[in-house]
Coordinates of C-alpha atoms and ligand atoms in Angstrom, one line a residue:
M1 CA 7.3 5.9 -4.5
I2 CA 6.2 2.5 -5.6
E3 CA 4.3 3.9 -8.7
R4 CA 7.5 5.4 -10.1
L5 CA 9.1 2.0 -9.8
G6 CA 6.4 0.5 -12.0
A7 CA 6.9 3.1 -14.6
E8 CA 10.7 2.5 -14.5
I9 CA 10.4 -1.3 -14.5
P10 CA 7.6 -2.2 -16.9
R11 CA 8.8 -5.8 -17.3
I12 CA 11.5 -6.9 -14.9
G13 CA 14.4 -5.1 -13.3
R14 CA 16.6 -4.6 -10.2
V15 CA 15.6 -2.3 -7.4
D16 CA 18.3 -0.9 -5.2
Y17 CA 17.4 -0.7 -1.6
G18 CA 20.8 0.4 -0.4
R19 CA 22.3 -2.6 1.2
V20 CA 20.1 -5.1 -0.6
T21 CA 18.7 -5.3 -4.1
A22 CA 15.6 -7.1 -5.2
V23 CA 14.2 -8.1 -8.6
L24 CA 10.7 -6.8 -9.4
V25 CA 8.8 -9.0 -11.7
N26 CA 6.2 -6.6 -13.1
S27 CA 4.8 -8.3 -16.2
P28 CA 1.9 -10.8 -16.1
E29 CA 3.5 -13.0 -18.8
L30 CA 6.6 -13.5 -16.6
I31 CA 4.8 -14.3 -13.3
P32 CA 4.1 -17.9 -14.2
E33 CA 7.8 -18.5 -14.5
V34 CA 8.2 -17.6 -10.8
L35 CA 5.0 -19.1 -9.4
I36 CA 4.6 -22.2 -11.6
E37 CA 7.2 -23.2 -14.2
R38 CA 10.3 -22.6 -12.1
A39 CA 8.5 -22.5 -8.7
A40 CA 11.1 -24.9 -7.3
D41 CA 13.9 -22.3 -7.9
F42 CA 12.0 -19.7 -5.8
V43 CA 11.3 -20.4 -2.1
K44 CA 9.8 -18.4 0.6
G45 CA 13.2 -17.9 2.0
P46 CA 15.4 -19.1 4.9
V47 CA 15.0 -15.8 6.7
L48 CA 11.2 -16.1 6.8
R49 CA 11.5 -19.7 7.9
V50 CA 13.9 -19.1 10.8
I51 CA 12.2 -16.0 12.2
S52 CA 8.6 -17.0 12.0
R53 CA 9.3 -20.5 13.5
P54 CA 8.1 -19.8 17.0
V55 CA 4.7 -18.7 15.6
F56 CA 4.0 -20.7 12.4
G57 CA 6.3 -23.7 12.9
D58 CA 6.1 -25.8 9.8
G59 CA 2.7 -24.6 8.9
L60 CA 1.6 -24.2 5.3
L61 CA 2.5 -20.6 4.9
T62 CA 6.1 -21.2 5.7
S63 CA 7.0 -24.8 4.9
E64 CA 8.8 -25.7 1.6
G65 CA 9.3 -28.4 -0.9
E66 CA 8.2 -31.9 -0.2
L67 CA 7.0 -31.1 3.3
H68 CA 4.8 -28.3 2.0
R69 CA 3.4 -30.6 -0.7
Q70 CA 2.5 -33.3 1.9
R71 CA 1.0 -30.8 4.2
R72 CA -1.1 -29.0 1.5
K73 CA -2.6 -32.3 0.6
L74 CA -3.5 -33.1 4.2
V75 CA -5.0 -29.7 5.0
A76 CA -6.9 -29.2 1.6
P77 CA -9.9 -31.4 2.6
A78 CA -10.7 -29.0 5.5
F79 CA -11.6 -26.4 2.8
A80 CA -13.6 -28.8 0.6
H81 CA -16.9 -27.6 -0.9
Q82 CA -19.1 -29.7 1.5
R83 CA -17.4 -28.2 4.5
M84 CA -18.3 -24.7 3.5
T85 CA -22.0 -25.0 4.4
R86 CA -21.2 -25.3 8.1
Y87 CA -18.6 -22.4 7.9
S88 CA -21.2 -20.2 6.0
E89 CA -23.7 -20.7 8.9
V90 CA -21.2 -19.5 11.4
M91 CA -20.2 -16.5 9.2
Q92 CA -24.0 -15.6 8.8
A93 CA -24.7 -16.0 12.5
H94 CA -21.8 -13.9 13.7
T95 CA -22.4 -11.1 11.1
S96 CA -26.2 -11.0 11.9
A97 CA -25.3 -10.6 15.6
L98 CA -23.0 -7.7 14.9
V99 CA -25.6 -5.9 12.7
E100 CA -28.3 -6.4 15.4
A101 CA -26.1 -4.5 17.9
W102 CA -25.6 -1.5 15.4
R103 CA -27.8 1.7 15.5
D104 CA -28.7 4.3 13.0
G105 CA -26.4 7.3 13.4
Q106 CA -23.7 5.4 15.3
E107 CA -20.1 6.1 14.6
L108 CA -17.5 3.4 14.6
D109 CA -14.2 2.3 13.1
V110 CA -15.3 -0.3 10.5
A111 CA -11.7 -1.7 10.3
E112 CA -11.8 -2.6 13.9
A113 CA -15.3 -4.0 13.7
M114 CA -14.3 -6.3 10.8
M115 CA -11.1 -7.4 12.6
R116 CA -13.3 -8.5 15.6
L117 CA -15.9 -10.1 13.4
T118 CA -13.5 -12.2 11.4
L119 CA -11.6 -13.2 14.6
G120 CA -14.9 -14.5 16.1
I121 CA -15.6 -16.4 12.9
V122 CA -12.2 -18.0 12.7
C123 CA -12.4 -19.0 16.4
R124 CA -15.7 -20.8 15.7
T125 CA -14.8 -22.3 12.3
L126 CA -11.4 -23.4 13.3
F127 CA -11.8 -24.6 16.9
D128 CA -15.5 -24.5 17.5
V129 CA -15.0 -22.1 20.4
E130 CA -16.4 -18.6 21.1
M131 CA -13.9 -15.9 20.8
P132 CA -12.5 -15.0 24.2
S133 CA -13.2 -11.5 25.3
Q134 CA -10.3 -9.2 25.2
T135 CA -10.4 -9.0 29.0
E136 CA -9.7 -12.8 29.2
S137 CA -6.0 -13.7 29.3
I138 CA -6.3 -15.8 26.1
G139 CA -7.8 -12.8 24.3
R140 CA -4.8 -10.7 25.4
D141 CA -2.4 -13.5 24.4
I142 CA -3.7 -13.6 20.9
V143 CA -3.2 -9.8 20.5
T144 CA 0.3 -10.0 21.9
A145 CA 1.3 -13.0 19.8
Q146 CA -0.2 -11.5 16.7
S147 CA 1.5 -8.1 17.0
Y148 CA 4.8 -9.9 17.7
A149 CA 4.3 -12.0 14.5
M150 CA 3.5 -8.8 12.6
R151 CA 6.6 -7.0 13.8
Q152 CA 8.8 -9.9 13.4
I153 CA 7.8 -10.7 9.9
R154 CA 8.9 -7.2 8.7
V155 CA 12.5 -7.5 9.8
P156 CA 15.1 -10.1 8.6
F157 CA 16.5 -10.8 12.1
P158 CA 15.0 -12.4 15.2
L159 CA 13.5 -9.8 17.5
P160 CA 13.5 -10.4 21.3
Q161 CA 10.2 -12.2 22.0
G162 CA 9.7 -10.4 25.4
K163 CA 6.1 -10.7 26.5
A164 CA 5.3 -12.7 23.3
R165 CA 7.2 -15.7 24.6
A166 CA 4.9 -16.2 27.6
A167 CA 1.9 -15.3 25.5
L168 CA 2.8 -17.9 22.9
G169 CA 3.6 -20.5 25.6
R170 CA 0.1 -20.1 27.0
L171 CA -1.6 -20.2 23.6
N172 CA 0.3 -23.4 22.7
E173 CA -0.9 -24.9 26.0
T174 CA -4.5 -24.0 25.1
I175 CA -4.2 -25.4 21.6
Y176 CA -2.5 -28.6 22.7
G177 CA -5.2 -28.8 25.4
I178 CA -7.9 -28.7 22.8
I179 CA -6.0 -31.2 20.6
R180 CA -5.6 -33.6 23.5
E181 CA -9.3 -33.4 24.5
R182 CA -10.4 -34.0 20.8
R183 CA -8.0 -36.9 20.4
A184 CA -9.5 -38.5 23.6
N185 CA -13.1 -38.0 22.3
P186 CA -12.9 -38.0 18.5
S187 CA -15.9 -36.5 16.8
D188 CA -16.5 -34.3 13.8
K189 CA -17.5 -30.9 15.2
G190 CA -17.8 -29.5 11.7
D191 CA -14.8 -27.3 12.2
L192 CA -11.4 -27.1 10.5
L193 CA -9.6 -28.7 13.5
S194 CA -11.7 -31.9 13.2
M195 CA -10.5 -32.2 9.6
L196 CA -6.8 -31.6 10.6
L197 CA -7.0 -34.3 13.3
A198 CA -8.7 -36.8 10.9
A199 CA -6.4 -36.0 7.9
R200 CA -4.7 -39.0 6.4
D201 CA -2.9 -39.4 3.1
E202 CA -4.5 -42.4 1.4
E203 CA -1.4 -43.4 -0.5
T204 CA 1.1 -43.1 2.3
G205 CA -1.0 -43.3 5.4
L206 CA 0.7 -40.1 6.6
E207 CA -1.1 -38.2 9.4
L208 CA -0.5 -34.9 11.2
D209 CA 1.0 -35.4 14.6
D210 CA 0.1 -32.9 17.4
V211 CA 2.9 -30.5 16.6
A212 CA 1.9 -30.4 12.9
V213 CA -1.9 -29.9 13.8
R214 CA -0.8 -27.1 16.2
D215 CA 1.3 -25.4 13.4
E216 CA -1.4 -25.6 10.8
A217 CA -4.1 -24.4 13.3
M218 CA -2.0 -21.4 14.3
T219 CA -1.2 -20.6 10.6
L220 CA -4.9 -20.8 9.6
F221 CA -5.8 -18.7 12.6
L222 CA -3.4 -15.9 11.8
A223 CA -3.5 -16.1 7.9
G224 CA -7.3 -16.5 8.0
H225 CA -8.8 -13.5 9.7
E226 CA -6.8 -10.3 9.2
T227 CA -6.7 -10.6 5.4
T228 CA -10.4 -11.0 5.2
A229 CA -11.0 -8.2 7.7
L230 CA -9.0 -5.9 5.5
A231 CA -10.7 -7.0 2.2
T232 CA -14.2 -6.1 3.7
S233 CA -12.9 -3.0 5.4
W234 CA -11.5 -1.5 2.2
A235 CA -14.7 -2.6 0.5
F236 CA -16.8 -0.5 2.9
Y237 CA -14.3 2.4 2.5
L238 CA -15.0 2.4 -1.3
L239 CA -18.7 1.7 -0.9
A240 CA -19.0 4.7 1.5
Q241 CA -17.7 6.9 -1.3
N242 CA -19.9 5.3 -3.9
P243 CA -23.3 4.9 -2.1
R244 CA -25.2 3.8 -5.2
Y245 CA -23.4 0.4 -4.9
F246 CA -25.0 -0.1 -1.5
V247 CA -28.3 0.0 -3.3
R248 CA -27.1 -2.6 -5.9
L249 CA -25.8 -4.8 -3.1
R250 CA -29.3 -4.9 -1.7
E251 CA -30.9 -5.5 -5.1
E252 CA -28.5 -8.0 -6.6
G253 CA -27.2 -9.9 -3.6
A254 CA -24.3 -12.4 -3.7
P255 CA -23.1 -12.0 -7.3
F256 CA -22.7 -8.3 -6.9
A257 CA -21.0 -8.6 -3.5
L258 CA -18.4 -10.9 -5.2
Q259 CA -17.9 -8.2 -7.8
V260 CA -17.4 -5.5 -5.1
L261 CA -15.0 -7.7 -3.1
K262 CA -12.9 -8.4 -6.2
E263 CA -12.8 -4.8 -7.2
S264 CA -11.9 -3.7 -3.7
M265 CA -9.0 -6.2 -3.6
R266 CA -7.9 -4.9 -7.0
L267 CA -7.4 -1.4 -5.6
Y268 CA -6.5 -2.4 -2.0
P269 CA -5.0 -5.9 -2.2
P270 CA -4.8 -7.1 1.5
A271 CA -1.6 -9.1 0.5
Y272 CA 0.0 -6.4 -1.7
A273 CA 3.2 -8.2 -2.7
L274 CA 4.6 -11.7 -3.0
A275 CA 8.3 -12.3 -2.2
R276 CA 10.6 -15.2 -3.0
S277 CA 14.2 -15.9 -2.7
A278 CA 16.2 -17.7 -5.4
E279 CA 17.4 -21.2 -4.4
C280 CA 20.0 -21.3 -7.2
D281 CA 21.3 -19.2 -10.1
T282 CA 18.4 -19.0 -12.5
A283 CA 16.5 -16.6 -14.9
I284 CA 13.2 -15.1 -15.5
G285 CA 12.3 -14.1 -19.1
G286 CA 16.0 -14.4 -19.9
F287 CA 16.8 -12.0 -17.1
P288 CA 19.6 -13.6 -14.9
I289 CA 18.9 -14.0 -11.2
R290 CA 21.6 -14.8 -8.7
K291 CA 21.3 -17.5 -6.0
G292 CA 19.9 -15.9 -2.8
E293 CA 18.4 -12.8 -4.6
L294 CA 15.1 -11.5 -3.5
V295 CA 12.4 -11.6 -6.2
F296 CA 9.0 -9.8 -5.7
I297 CA 5.7 -9.3 -7.4
S298 CA 3.6 -6.3 -6.5
Q299 CA -0.1 -6.8 -6.7
W300 CA -0.4 -3.1 -5.9
L301 CA 1.4 -2.1 -9.1
L302 CA -0.2 -4.7 -11.3
H303 CA -3.7 -4.0 -10.1
R304 CA -3.3 -0.3 -10.8
D305 CA -1.5 -0.7 -14.1
P306 CA -3.4 1.1 -17.0
R307 CA -2.1 -1.5 -19.4
Y308 CA -4.5 -4.0 -17.9
F309 CA -7.2 -1.8 -16.2
E310 CA -8.7 1.1 -18.0
D311 CA -8.9 4.2 -15.7
P312 CA -7.4 2.1 -13.0
L313 CA -8.0 4.4 -10.0
R314 CA -11.8 4.3 -10.6
F315 CA -13.8 1.9 -8.4
D316 CA -15.9 0.0 -10.8
P317 CA -17.3 -3.4 -9.6
D318 CA -18.6 -4.1 -13.1
R319 CA -15.1 -4.8 -14.2
F320 CA -15.8 -8.1 -12.5
L321 CA -18.9 -9.0 -14.4
P322 CA -18.1 -12.5 -15.6
E323 CA -17.7 -11.5 -19.3
R324 CA -15.5 -8.6 -18.5
E325 CA -13.5 -10.4 -15.9
A326 CA -12.6 -13.0 -18.6
Q327 CA -10.8 -10.1 -20.5
I328 CA -8.4 -9.4 -17.7
P329 CA -4.9 -10.8 -18.6
R330 CA -4.0 -13.9 -16.5
Y331 CA -1.7 -12.8 -13.7
A332 CA -2.5 -9.1 -14.0
Y333 CA -4.9 -9.7 -11.0
L334 CA -3.7 -12.0 -8.3
P335 CA -5.0 -11.1 -4.8
F336 CA -4.6 -14.7 -3.7
G337 CA -1.2 -15.4 -5.3
G338 CA -0.9 -18.3 -7.8
G339 CA 0.7 -21.7 -8.5
N340 CA 1.1 -24.2 -5.8
R341 CA 1.3 -21.6 -3.0
I342 CA -2.0 -20.1 -4.0
C343 CA -4.1 -19.1 -0.9
I344 CA -5.8 -22.2 0.4
G345 CA -8.5 -20.1 2.0
N346 CA -9.5 -18.2 -1.1
H347 CA -12.9 -19.7 -1.4
F348 CA -13.4 -19.4 2.4
A349 CA -12.5 -15.7 2.2
L350 CA -14.7 -14.9 -0.7
T351 CA -17.7 -16.7 0.9
E352 CA -17.0 -14.9 4.2
G353 CA -16.7 -11.5 2.4
Q354 CA -19.9 -11.9 0.4
I355 CA -21.9 -12.9 3.6
I356 CA -20.5 -9.8 5.4
L357 CA -21.2 -7.4 2.6
N358 CA -24.6 -8.6 1.9
T359 CA -25.8 -8.9 5.5
I360 CA -24.5 -5.5 6.5
A361 CA -25.8 -3.8 3.3
S362 CA -29.3 -5.2 3.8
S363 CA -29.6 -3.1 7.0
F364 CA -27.1 -0.3 6.9
T365 CA -25.2 2.1 4.6
M366 CA -22.1 3.9 5.7
E367 CA -20.8 7.5 5.3
L368 CA -17.1 8.4 5.9
V369 CA -16.6 10.4 9.1
S370 CA -13.6 12.1 7.7
R371 CA -13.1 13.6 4.2
K372 CA -9.3 12.9 4.3
P373 CA -8.2 9.8 2.3
A374 CA -7.5 6.8 4.5
R375 CA -3.8 6.5 5.2
M376 CA -2.2 3.2 4.4
E377 CA 0.2 1.2 6.4
P378 CA 1.8 -1.4 4.2
L379 CA 3.2 -3.9 6.7
I380 CA 2.9 -7.5 5.6
T381 CA -0.8 -6.8 4.8
L382 CA -2.2 -3.5 3.7
R383 CA -3.8 -1.9 6.8
P384 CA -5.6 1.4 7.1
K385 CA -3.2 3.4 9.4
N386 CA -5.8 5.2 11.6
G387 CA -8.8 2.9 11.0
I388 CA -11.8 3.7 8.8
G389 CA -14.2 5.9 10.7
V390 CA -17.8 5.6 9.4
R391 CA -21.3 6.7 10.4
L392 CA -24.0 4.1 10.0
R393 CA -27.3 4.9 8.4
A394 CA -30.0 2.3 8.8
V395 CA -31.7 1.4 5.6
G396 CA -35.1 3.0 5.4
A397 CA -34.3 5.5 8.2
G398 CA -34.7 9.3 7.5
Ligands
HEM401 C1 -9.2 -11.8 1.4 C2 -8.5 -12.7 2.1 C3 -7.3 -13.3 1.8 C4 -6.2 -12.9 1.0 C5 -6.1 -11.6 0.1 C6 -5.2 -13.9 1.1 C7 -4.0 -13.8 0.3 C8 -3.1 -14.8 0.3 C9 -1.9 -14.8 -0.6 C10 -1.5 -13.7 -1.6 C11 -1.2 -16.0 -0.4 C12 0.0 -16.5 -1.0 C13 1.3 -15.9 -0.4 C14 2.5 -16.3 -1.2 O1 2.5 -17.0 -2.2 O2 3.6 -15.8 -0.8 C15 -1.9 -16.7 0.7 C16 -1.5 -17.9 1.2 C17 -2.2 -18.6 2.2 N1 -3.4 -18.2 2.8 FE1 -4.6 -16.6 2.3 N2 -5.6 -14.9 1.9 C18 -6.9 -14.6 2.4 C19 -7.6 -15.4 3.3 C20 -7.2 -16.6 3.8 C21 -8.0 -17.4 4.7 C22 -9.5 -17.1 5.1 C23 -7.2 -18.4 5.0 C24 -7.5 -19.6 6.0 C25 -8.6 -19.8 6.6 C26 -5.9 -18.3 4.4 C27 -4.9 -19.1 4.6 C28 -3.7 -19.1 3.8 C29 -2.7 -20.1 3.9 C30 -2.6 -21.3 4.8 C31 -1.7 -19.8 2.9 C32 -0.5 -20.5 2.6 C33 -0.7 -21.5 1.4 C34 0.4 -22.3 0.9 O3 1.6 -21.7 0.9 O4 0.2 -23.5 0.6 N3 -5.9 -17.1 3.7 N4 -3.1 -16.0 1.1

């Protein structure tokens, strides 16, 4: 059990996984050494780079060092504050359309609904296209490529690509097709792709070529929807058990939605661990680390640690009232990671999450269909194993 590990290793220590060992960094004051001060000693790892190459290429999530630094600079403007207005409109329109189709008393899997919603939003905000229906071949290809990426990222050796090879091939063709068309008729469609195509480093004149645009687009596409879907799904799971907070969402709007989202990501961090591999012999807090060793930080453990969160298992969005949030030790709460690899989409995700929570709560509350606690499936992200079944109750009805 991971909880026992936290009790055994309050600061830093080695965990024995049989054939491999890994170093758990479980103290907020040591975390900046890994993510900031000696970030150059800790890389995402050669294994991740090699195996995820067919999917992510040299995209932001997987590139390292100087290449990563250049890329991050080029991609960042796509997330600039002034671009968010357009993205928010898309988020709002898609969520409103979903809510309009819902009925009082209807039962549904909210985790699945959130996955489809965020996928629709990312298609529009990234490529300015409607989400293909699942019966269309591109819809099926996305599902195939995604499930391949999820399986592959869990194991440290290349899996046969099987059906995924053809699916990825067709997806690449589609993306390159969109890129070619946009290059031939350049215009700002207000989406992320327009920004990637127009990106240019002012000092060096560096631009993203087609392969780089494809890698970044695929990375944003996959990194950008599942995590947000999970954050909102777990939020609804917690809200359904604490119905008074549905009322506060309606009364207080966006600021409270942000508190709910942050508190949900405390208890159920969509990205529940950060992993790095040591590039060289080094040390963290004086603890020696050997070259090639795996180092990890568990948001799951930190976020549920009674040293930093009183009564940690209780869902209490008021922990994130601004004055109380300021009391949380730095690096005891890190749903988006930290340092130079901090999530580039964090503002995007928080905006999207707030819009989804507010829009849904203004028309519906939810009850859990099952009394059993949701089972968790910690793959690369923290998914609910069998979905989250809810019954919708229209606000004002019976
Ligand atoms: C609630 C939603 C989200 C969560 C919890 C989340 C979490 C994270 C975390 C923990 C990392 C750091 C991984 C590491 O250091 O090993 C990360 C990186 C990243 N995320 Fe997110 N993310 C979310 C939403 C998004 C969205 C909406 C996008 C894009 C539209 C996005 C794109 C990325 C990218 C490109 C990186 C790599 C950044 C880099 O290494 O420079 N994420 N995310």
